[in-house]
PDB file of C-alpha atoms in Angstrom:
ATOM      1  CA  UNK A 190      95.006 130.252  79.283  1.00 56.00           C
ATOM      2  CA  UNK A 191      95.989 126.608  79.723  1.00 82.00           C
ATOM      3  CA  UNK A 192      93.850 123.603  78.845  1.00 88.00           C
ATOM      4  CA  UNK A 193      93.116 123.184  82.563  1.00 96.00           C
ATOM      5  CA  UNK A 194      91.129 126.466  82.845  1.00 97.00           C
ATOM      6  CA  UNK A 195      91.948 126.793  86.544  1.00 97.00           C
ATOM      7  CA  UNK A 196      91.663 130.587  86.387  1.00 96.00           C
ATOM      8  CA  UNK A 197      87.920 130.234  85.656  1.00 97.00           C
ATOM      9  CA  UNK A 198      87.203 128.316  88.866  1.00 98.00           C
ATOM     10  CA  UNK A 199      85.686 130.193  91.834  1.00 98.00           C
ATOM     11  CA  UNK A 200      88.575 129.022  94.016  1.00 98.00           C
ATOM     12  CA  UNK A 201      90.984 131.269  95.903  1.00 97.00           C
ATOM     13  CA  UNK A 202      94.756 130.837  95.791  1.00 97.00           C
ATOM     14  CA  UNK A 203      94.700 129.580  99.381  1.00 97.00           C
ATOM     15  CA  UNK A 204      92.055 126.963  98.585  1.00 98.00           C
ATOM     16  CA  UNK A 205      93.934 125.878  95.458  1.00 98.00           C
ATOM     17  CA  UNK A 206      97.052 125.427  97.588  1.00 97.00           C
ATOM     18  CA  UNK A 207      95.209 123.126  99.986  1.00 97.00           C
ATOM     19  CA  UNK A 208      93.604 121.158  97.148  1.00 98.00           C
ATOM     20  CA  UNK A 209      96.952 120.694  95.390  1.00 98.00           C
ATOM     21  CA  UNK A 210      98.631 119.616  98.626  1.00 97.00           C
ATOM     22  CA  UNK A 211      95.971 117.009  99.411  1.00 98.00           C
ATOM     23  CA  UNK A 212      96.123 115.742  95.832  1.00 98.00           C
ATOM     24  CA  UNK A 213      99.898 115.325  95.940  1.00 98.00           C
ATOM     25  CA  UNK A 214      99.810 113.454  99.253  1.00 98.00           C
ATOM     26  CA  UNK A 215      97.094 111.053  98.144  1.00 98.00           C
ATOM     27  CA  UNK A 216      98.600 110.362  94.731  1.00 98.00           C
ATOM     28  CA  UNK A 217     102.062 109.630  96.127  1.00 98.00           C
ATOM     29  CA  UNK A 218     100.612 107.407  98.845  1.00 97.00           C
ATOM     30  CA  UNK A 219      98.816 105.219  96.291  1.00 98.00           C
ATOM     31  CA  UNK A 220     101.413 105.238  93.519  1.00 98.00           C
ATOM     32  CA  UNK A 221     104.017 102.459  93.342  1.00 98.00           C
ATOM     33  CA  UNK A 222     105.199 102.215  89.728  1.00 98.00           C
ATOM     34  CA  UNK A 223     106.828 105.659  89.681  1.00 98.00           C
ATOM     35  CA  UNK A 224     109.094 104.526  92.513  1.00 97.00           C
ATOM     36  CA  UNK A 225     110.218 101.420  90.635  1.00 98.00           C
ATOM     37  CA  UNK A 226     110.479 102.186  86.912  1.00 98.00           C
ATOM     38  CA  UNK A 227     112.341 104.882  85.004  1.00 98.00           C
ATOM     39  CA  UNK A 228     110.208 107.981  84.473  1.00 98.00           C
ATOM     40  CA  UNK A 229     110.777 110.198  81.425  1.00 98.00           C
ATOM     41  CA  UNK A 230     109.161 113.594  81.157  1.00 96.00           C
ATOM     42  CA  UNK A 231     106.947 115.457  81.408  1.00 97.00           C
ATOM     43  CA  UNK A 232     107.282 115.821  77.656  1.00 97.00           C
ATOM     44  CA  UNK A 233     104.478 118.369  77.398  1.00 96.00           C
ATOM     45  CA  UNK A 234     100.770 118.239  76.745  1.00 94.00           C
ATOM     46  CA  UNK A 235     101.377 118.211  72.999  1.00 95.00           C
ATOM     47  CA  UNK A 236     103.323 114.931  73.134  1.00 97.00           C
ATOM     48  CA  UNK A 237     101.217 112.279  71.426  1.00 97.00           C
ATOM     49  CA  UNK A 238     103.537 109.261  71.230  1.00 97.00           C
ATOM     50  CA  UNK A 239     106.991 107.908  72.037  1.00 97.00           C
ATOM     51  CA  UNK A 240     109.265 106.244  69.524  1.00 96.00           C
ATOM     52  CA  UNK A 241     109.866 102.510  69.710  1.00 96.00           C
ATOM     53  CA  UNK A 242     113.107 102.816  67.784  1.00 95.00           C
ATOM     54  CA  UNK A 243     111.970 100.407  65.074  1.00 97.00           C
ATOM     55  CA  UNK A 244     110.586 100.631  61.574  1.00 97.00           C
ATOM     56  CA  UNK A 245     108.334  98.555  59.324  1.00 97.00           C
ATOM     57  CA  UNK A 246     108.549  98.312  55.564  1.00 97.00           C
ATOM     58  CA  UNK A 247     105.588  99.672  53.610  1.00 97.00           C
ATOM     59  CA  UNK A 248     104.630  99.825  49.954  1.00 97.00           C
ATOM     60  CA  UNK A 249     106.836 102.245  48.050  1.00 96.00           C
ATOM     61  CA  UNK A 250     105.262 105.357  46.519  1.00 96.00           C
ATOM     62  CA  UNK A 251     107.165 104.806  43.238  1.00 97.00           C
ATOM     63  CA  UNK A 252     109.674 102.499  41.554  1.00 96.00           C
ATOM     64  CA  UNK A 253     113.213 102.827  42.826  1.00 97.00           C
ATOM     65  CA  UNK A 254     112.125 103.979  46.291  1.00 98.00           C
ATOM     66  CA  UNK A 255     112.199 101.953  49.507  1.00 97.00           C
ATOM     67  CA  UNK A 256     109.745 103.124  52.156  1.00 97.00           C
ATOM     68  CA  UNK A 257     109.337 102.495  55.873  1.00 97.00           C
ATOM     69  CA  UNK A 258     107.101 103.719  58.650  1.00 97.00           C
ATOM     70  CA  UNK A 259     108.582 104.486  62.055  1.00 96.00           C
ATOM     71  CA  UNK A 260     106.947 102.637  64.932  1.00 97.00           C
ATOM     72  CA  UNK A 261     105.632 104.597  67.903  1.00 97.00           C
ATOM     73  CA  UNK A 262     103.416 104.003  70.908  1.00 97.00           C
ATOM     74  CA  UNK A 263     100.704 106.576  71.642  1.00 97.00           C
ATOM     75  CA  UNK A 264     100.280 108.191  75.031  1.00 98.00           C
ATOM     76  CA  UNK A 265      96.962 107.645  76.753  1.00 98.00           C
ATOM     77  CA  UNK A 266      94.995 110.344  78.547  1.00 98.00           C
ATOM     78  CA  UNK A 267      93.272 109.589  81.843  1.00 98.00           C
ATOM     79  CA  UNK A 268      90.765 111.944  83.422  1.00 98.00           C
ATOM     80  CA  UNK A 269      89.051 111.590  86.812  1.00 98.00           C
ATOM     81  CA  UNK A 270      86.291 114.135  87.623  1.00 98.00           C
ATOM     82  CA  UNK A 271      85.395 115.011  91.212  1.00 98.00           C
ATOM     83  CA  UNK A 272      83.149 117.552  92.906  1.00 98.00           C
ATOM     84  CA  UNK A 273      83.789 119.833  95.889  1.00 98.00           C
ATOM     85  CA  UNK A 274      81.238 121.885  97.779  1.00 98.00           C
ATOM     86  CA  UNK A 275      81.422 125.665  97.544  1.00 97.00           C
ATOM     87  CA  UNK A 276      81.173 125.704 101.323  1.00 97.00           C
ATOM     88  CA  UNK A 277      84.368 123.655 101.757  1.00 97.00           C
ATOM     89  CA  UNK A 278      86.204 125.877  99.263  1.00 98.00           C
ATOM     90  CA  UNK A 279      85.016 129.198 100.685  1.00 96.00           C
ATOM     91  CA  UNK A 280      85.644 128.099 104.274  1.00 96.00           C
ATOM     92  CA  UNK A 281      89.382 128.279 103.596  1.00 96.00           C
ATOM     93  CA  UNK A 282      89.128 132.070 103.330  1.00 94.00           C
ATOM     94  CA  UNK A 283      87.176 132.080 106.584  1.00 94.00           C
ATOM     95  CA  UNK A 284      90.115 130.421 108.334  1.00 94.00           C
ATOM     96  CA  UNK A 285      88.963 126.811 108.205  1.00 90.00           C
ATOM     97  CA  UNK A 286      91.662 124.181 108.744  1.00 90.00           C
ATOM     98  CA  UNK A 287      89.400 121.173 108.223  1.00 91.00           C
ATOM     99  CA  UNK A 288      87.616 121.611 104.899  1.00 94.00           C
ATOM    100  CA  UNK A 289      86.259 118.416 103.371  1.00 96.00           C
ATOM    101  CA  UNK A 290      88.847 117.380 100.764  1.00 98.00           C
ATOM    102  CA  UNK A 291      87.825 113.708 100.696  1.00 98.00           C
ATOM    103  CA  UNK A 292      86.753 113.939  97.026  1.00 98.00           C
ATOM    104  CA  UNK A 293      90.247 115.225  96.152  1.00 98.00           C
ATOM    105  CA  UNK A 294      91.955 112.394  98.002  1.00 98.00           C
ATOM    106  CA  UNK A 295      89.635 109.750  96.560  1.00 98.00           C
ATOM    107  CA  UNK A 296      90.056 110.927  92.967  1.00 98.00           C
ATOM    108  CA  UNK A 297      93.848 111.179  93.309  1.00 98.00           C
ATOM    109  CA  UNK A 298      93.994 107.644  94.693  1.00 98.00           C
ATOM    110  CA  UNK A 299      91.791 106.389  91.842  1.00 98.00           C
ATOM    111  CA  UNK A 300      94.092 107.935  89.235  1.00 98.00           C
ATOM    112  CA  UNK A 301      97.263 106.603  90.898  1.00 98.00           C
ATOM    113  CA  UNK A 302      95.844 103.088  90.982  1.00 98.00           C
ATOM    114  CA  UNK A 303      94.680 103.265  87.369  1.00 98.00           C
ATOM    115  CA  UNK A 304      98.200 104.275  86.368  1.00 98.00           C
ATOM    116  CA  UNK A 305      99.720 101.419  88.386  1.00 98.00           C
ATOM    117  CA  UNK A 306      97.278  98.852  86.994  1.00 98.00           C
ATOM    118  CA  UNK A 307      98.236  99.864  83.467  1.00 98.00           C
ATOM    119  CA  UNK A 308     101.955  99.499  84.190  1.00 98.00           C
ATOM    120  CA  UNK A 309     101.862  96.342  86.293  1.00 98.00           C
ATOM    121  CA  UNK A 310      98.846  94.488  84.923  1.00 97.00           C
ATOM    122  CA  UNK A 311      98.495  96.025  81.458  1.00 98.00           C
ATOM    123  CA  UNK A 312      95.858  98.120  79.708  1.00 98.00           C
ATOM    124  CA  UNK A 313      95.006  96.624  76.315  1.00 97.00           C
ATOM    125  CA  UNK A 314      92.735  99.474  75.227  1.00 97.00           C
ATOM    126  CA  UNK A 315      95.617 101.886  75.755  1.00 97.00           C
ATOM    127  CA  UNK A 316      98.198  99.730  73.989  1.00 96.00           C
ATOM    128  CA  UNK A 317     100.096  99.023  77.230  1.00 98.00           C
ATOM    129  CA  UNK A 318     101.108  95.399  77.708  1.00 96.00           C
ATOM    130  CA  UNK A 319     102.255  95.704  81.317  1.00 97.00           C
ATOM    131  CA  UNK A 320     104.843  93.973  83.464  1.00 98.00           C
ATOM    132  CA  UNK A 321     102.898  90.785  84.162  1.00 98.00           C
ATOM    133  CA  UNK A 322     102.435  89.890  80.502  1.00 97.00           C
ATOM    134  CA  UNK A 323     105.885  91.095  79.437  1.00 98.00           C
ATOM    135  CA  UNK A 324     107.793  89.139  82.110  1.00 98.00           C
ATOM    136  CA  UNK A 325     109.784  86.270  80.638  1.00 97.00           C
ATOM    137  CA  UNK A 326     110.079  84.515  84.013  1.00 97.00           C
ATOM    138  CA  UNK A 327     107.495  81.935  85.038  1.00 96.00           C
ATOM    139  CA  UNK A 328     105.185  83.462  87.671  1.00 97.00           C
ATOM    140  CA  UNK A 329     105.758  82.188  91.205  1.00 97.00           C
ATOM    141  CA  UNK A 330     102.773  81.353  93.382  1.00 97.00           C
ATOM    142  CA  UNK A 331     102.978  82.839  96.857  1.00 96.00           C
ATOM    143  CA  UNK A 332     102.699  80.086  99.494  1.00 96.00           C
ATOM    144  CA  UNK A 333      99.557  79.726 101.580  1.00 94.00           C
ATOM    145  CA  UNK A 334     101.673  80.317 104.702  1.00 95.00           C
ATOM    146  CA  UNK A 335     103.187  83.806 104.715  1.00 95.00           C
ATOM    147  CA  UNK A 336     106.110  82.442 106.729  1.00 96.00           C
ATOM    148  CA  UNK A 337     107.201  80.666 103.547  1.00 96.00           C
ATOM    149  CA  UNK A 338     107.365  83.908 101.534  1.00 97.00           C
ATOM    150  CA  UNK A 339     111.163  84.248 101.982  1.00 96.00           C
ATOM    151  CA  UNK A 340     111.622  80.942 100.153  1.00 97.00           C
ATOM    152  CA  UNK A 341     109.486  82.192  97.250  1.00 97.00           C
ATOM    153  CA  UNK A 342     111.445  85.439  97.152  1.00 97.00           C
ATOM    154  CA  UNK A 343     114.713  83.491  97.092  1.00 97.00           C
ATOM    155  CA  UNK A 344     113.471  81.643  93.997  1.00 97.00           C
ATOM    156  CA  UNK A 345     112.662  84.951  92.354  1.00 97.00           C
ATOM    157  CA  UNK A 346     116.003  86.593  93.149  1.00 97.00           C
ATOM    158  CA  UNK A 347     117.745  83.476  91.857  1.00 97.00           C
ATOM    159  CA  UNK A 348     115.796  83.750  88.597  1.00 97.00           C
ATOM    160  CA  UNK A 349     116.975  87.338  88.158  1.00 97.00           C
ATOM    161  CA  UNK A 350     120.591  86.407  88.865  1.00 96.00           C
ATOM    162  CA  UNK A 351     120.478  83.488  86.418  1.00 97.00           C
ATOM    163  CA  UNK A 352     119.169  85.924  83.804  1.00 97.00           C
ATOM    164  CA  UNK A 353     122.216  88.158  84.520  1.00 97.00           C
ATOM    165  CA  UNK A 354     120.004  90.926  85.884  1.00 97.00           C
ATOM    166  CA  UNK A 355     121.786  93.028  88.489  1.00 95.00           C
ATOM    167  CA  UNK A 356     120.227  94.706  91.509  1.00 92.00           C
ATOM    168  CA  UNK A 357     119.093  96.485  93.450  1.00 95.00           C
ATOM    169  CA  UNK A 358     115.871  94.468  93.488  1.00 97.00           C
ATOM    170  CA  UNK A 359     112.648  95.910  94.847  1.00 98.00           C
ATOM    171  CA  UNK A 360     109.439  94.146  95.825  1.00 98.00           C
ATOM    172  CA  UNK A 361     105.980  95.531  95.077  1.00 98.00           C
ATOM    173  CA  UNK A 362     103.238  93.984  97.218  1.00 98.00           C
ATOM    174  CA  UNK A 363      99.474  94.169  96.825  1.00 97.00           C
ATOM    175  CA  UNK A 364      97.509  95.539  99.771  1.00 97.00           C
ATOM    176  CA  UNK A 365      96.540  92.057 101.020  1.00 95.00           C
ATOM    177  CA  UNK A 366     100.050  90.657 100.724  1.00 97.00           C
ATOM    178  CA  UNK A 367     101.581  93.771 102.289  1.00 97.00           C
ATOM    179  CA  UNK A 368      99.300  93.406 105.305  1.00 96.00           C
ATOM    180  CA  UNK A 369     100.219  89.745 105.747  1.00 95.00           C
ATOM    181  CA  UNK A 370     103.920  90.503 105.499  1.00 96.00           C
ATOM    182  CA  UNK A 371     103.750  93.278 108.078  1.00 95.00           C
ATOM    183  CA  UNK A 372     101.517  91.455 110.553  1.00 95.00           C
ATOM    184  CA  UNK A 373     103.334  88.089 110.659  1.00 94.00           C
ATOM    185  CA  UNK A 374     106.548  87.041 112.398  1.00 92.00           C
ATOM    186  CA  UNK A 375     108.675  83.904 112.279  1.00 89.00           C
ATOM    187  CA  UNK A 376     110.782  83.031 115.331  1.00 84.00           C
ATOM    188  CA  UNK A 377     110.182  86.529 116.631  1.00 88.00           C
ATOM    189  CA  UNK A 378     111.420  88.244 113.467  1.00 90.00           C
ATOM    190  CA  UNK A 379     108.858  90.045 111.258  1.00 94.00           C
ATOM    191  CA  UNK A 380     108.470  88.468 107.821  1.00 96.00           C
ATOM    192  CA  UNK A 381     109.100  91.912 106.356  1.00 95.00           C
ATOM    193  CA  UNK A 382     112.609  91.856 107.853  1.00 94.00           C
ATOM    194  CA  UNK A 383     113.267  88.404 106.397  1.00 94.00           C
ATOM    195  CA  UNK A 384     112.233  89.663 102.952  1.00 96.00           C
ATOM    196  CA  UNK A 385     114.191  92.900 103.257  1.00 95.00           C
ATOM    197  CA  UNK A 386     117.414  90.992 103.893  1.00 93.00           C
ATOM    198  CA  UNK A 387     116.939  89.063 100.643  1.00 93.00           C
ATOM    199  CA  UNK A 388     116.703  92.169  98.484  1.00 93.00           C
ATOM    200  CA  UNK A 389     119.979  93.017  96.783  1.00 73.00           C
ATOM    201  CA  UNK A 390     121.750  96.294  97.589  1.00 74.00           C
ATOM    202  CA  UNK A 391     119.040  97.758  99.759  1.00 78.00           C
ATOM    203  CA  UNK A 392     116.020  97.455  97.484  1.00 91.00           C
ATOM    204  CA  UNK A 393     112.632  98.637  98.732  1.00 95.00           C
ATOM    205  CA  UNK A 394     109.433  96.877  99.757  1.00 97.00           C
ATOM    206  CA  UNK A 395     106.648  98.963  98.239  1.00 98.00           C
ATOM    207  CA  UNK A 396     102.921  99.043  99.004  1.00 98.00           C
ATOM    208  CA  UNK A 397     101.126  98.735  95.659  1.00 98.00           C
ATOM    209  CA  UNK A 398      97.352  98.619  96.294  1.00 98.00           C
ATOM    210  CA  UNK A 399      96.448  98.498  92.591  1.00 98.00           C
ATOM    211  CA  UNK A 400      98.181  95.212  91.816  1.00 97.00           C
ATOM    212  CA  UNK A 401      97.334  91.570  92.406  1.00 95.00           C
ATOM    213  CA  UNK A 402      99.988  89.460  94.160  1.00 96.00           C
ATOM    214  CA  UNK A 403     103.488  90.866  93.954  1.00 98.00           C
ATOM    215  CA  UNK A 404     106.344  91.750  91.605  1.00 98.00           C
ATOM    216  CA  UNK A 405     110.097  91.540  92.095  1.00 98.00           C
ATOM    217  CA  UNK A 406     111.967  93.782  89.713  1.00 97.00           C
ATOM    218  CA  UNK A 407     115.384  95.278  89.241  1.00 97.00           C
ATOM    219  CA  UNK A 408     115.641  99.012  89.827  1.00 96.00           C
ATOM    220  CA  UNK A 409     119.127  99.312  88.298  1.00 96.00           C
ATOM    221  CA  UNK A 410     117.624 101.448  85.529  1.00 97.00           C
ATOM    222  CA  UNK A 411     117.145 101.010  81.800  1.00 98.00           C
ATOM    223  CA  UNK A 412     114.723  98.075  81.982  1.00 98.00           C
ATOM    224  CA  UNK A 413     111.305  99.734  82.344  1.00 98.00           C
ATOM    225  CA  UNK A 414     110.186 103.182  81.251  1.00 98.00           C
ATOM    226  CA  UNK A 415     107.122 105.282  81.897  1.00 98.00           C
ATOM    227  CA  UNK A 416     106.833 108.296  79.589  1.00 98.00           C
ATOM    228  CA  UNK A 417     104.741 111.216  80.826  1.00 98.00           C
ATOM    229  CA  UNK A 418     103.309 113.854  78.521  1.00 98.00           C
ATOM    230  CA  UNK A 419     101.209 115.997  80.843  1.00 97.00           C
ATOM    231  CA  UNK A 420     101.935 115.110  84.443  1.00 98.00           C
ATOM    232  CA  UNK A 421      99.101 114.748  86.957  1.00 98.00           C
ATOM    233  CA  UNK A 422      97.235 118.057  86.958  1.00 98.00           C
ATOM    234  CA  UNK A 423      93.963 119.429  88.299  1.00 98.00           C
ATOM    235  CA  UNK A 424      91.651 121.271  85.942  1.00 98.00           C
ATOM    236  CA  UNK A 425      88.327 123.077  86.181  1.00 98.00           C
ATOM    237  CA  UNK A 426      85.161 121.795  84.506  1.00 98.00           C
ATOM    238  CA  UNK A 427      82.137 123.758  85.758  1.00 98.00           C
ATOM    239  CA  UNK A 428      80.367 125.048  88.856  1.00 98.00           C
ATOM    240  CA  UNK A 429      76.988 126.088  90.192  1.00 97.00           C
ATOM    241  CA  UNK A 430      75.798 127.813  93.351  1.00 97.00           C
ATOM    242  CA  UNK A 431      76.570 124.813  95.552  1.00 98.00           C
ATOM    243  CA  UNK A 432      79.474 122.909  94.051  1.00 98.00           C
ATOM    244  CA  UNK A 433      82.542 123.018  91.826  1.00 98.00           C
ATOM    245  CA  UNK A 434      83.471 120.146  89.522  1.00 98.00           C
ATOM    246  CA  UNK A 435      87.182 119.669  88.902  1.00 98.00           C
ATOM    247  CA  UNK A 436      89.184 116.814  87.390  1.00 98.00           C
ATOM    248  CA  UNK A 437      92.556 115.124  87.483  1.00 98.00           C
ATOM    249  CA  UNK A 438      94.236 114.626  84.141  1.00 98.00           C
ATOM    250  CA  UNK A 439      97.460 113.061  82.900  1.00 98.00           C
ATOM    251  CA  UNK A 440      98.915 111.535  79.742  1.00 98.00           C
ATOM    252  CA  UNK A 441     101.433 108.691  79.756  1.00 98.00           C
ATOM    253  CA  UNK A 442     102.478 105.353  78.360  1.00 98.00           C
ATOM    254  CA  UNK A 443     104.743 102.528  79.470  1.00 98.00           C
ATOM    255  CA  UNK A 444     107.306 100.221  77.830  1.00 98.00           C
ATOM    256  CA  UNK A 445     109.200  97.154  79.058  1.00 98.00           C
ATOM    257  CA  UNK A 446     112.689  96.928  77.578  1.00 98.00           C
ATOM    258  CA  UNK A 447     114.036  93.948  79.558  1.00 98.00           C
ATOM    259  CA  UNK A 448     111.421  91.223  80.188  1.00 98.00           C
ATOM    260  CA  UNK A 449     114.023  89.231  82.148  1.00 98.00           C
ATOM    261  CA  UNK A 450     114.253  91.963  84.813  1.00 98.00           C
ATOM    262  CA  UNK A 451     110.918  91.222  86.514  1.00 98.00           C
ATOM    263  CA  UNK A 452     109.393  88.202  88.243  1.00 98.00           C
ATOM    264  CA  UNK A 453     105.640  88.256  88.930  1.00 98.00           C
ATOM    265  CA  UNK A 454     104.005  86.468  91.866  1.00 98.00           C
ATOM    266  CA  UNK A 455     100.445  85.204  91.999  1.00 95.00           C
ATOM    267  CA  UNK A 456      98.375  85.282  95.180  1.00 88.00           C
ATOM    268  CA  UNK A 457      95.288  83.296  96.101  1.00 80.00           C
ATOM    269  CA  UNK A 458      93.451  84.747  99.090  1.00 65.00           C
ATOM    270  CA  UNK A 459      92.451  81.992 101.524  1.00 51.00           C
TER     271      UNK A 459
END
């Protein structure tokens, strides 16, 4: 029996398949960081920390001995409960193709955005500093006129080049900024196309609804690392005659190795 206790849930294999499929779709749709940083793992549910590769001197236990402690960063565990109706679950066995899986999609999106916020914006309680605070580059304010975004992106790509950071470069955009970029044109050419041409070696423009503003970062590898212990999983909590309560769960942490490889943008909504 695993720690998820799925076998205790009054859910058929067919219903589990639909729930898992909806969860995967929603999580991927709302997740941006996993497309942009290195991902290590899953390391297993028993993984509690990742090494930082450093040590700190501590008091020796006796004369003639030199002692150190190895530095590590703990993984955090996130859990998002959600409830499904027994009717929606049982209808799958009756041949239903339209069971109400909104709670699955909503909870998956919530977890994906919490993960992204930790990586991009930081999560102090979990010991994660995040890209915005780690970045050595001065943040660039996005212009009030979206048609001037290419100029701001040029400044950012120049900053990466001057820091000897190679591409490809990818651009993560908040939901508001992404909408502006996709709805605006300049001289008949969509702003998105202008931005895409500025990205080195075919980098991506990524919708990142959890962030504020935008981030330009190198995706050459080796600069940013997310470590996963237990990957996103669905577990069973309890049920009654009318509903079943499940939960999403994952463990992870994040480290920035090259602060020069990211440029954050700030955005003030008009």
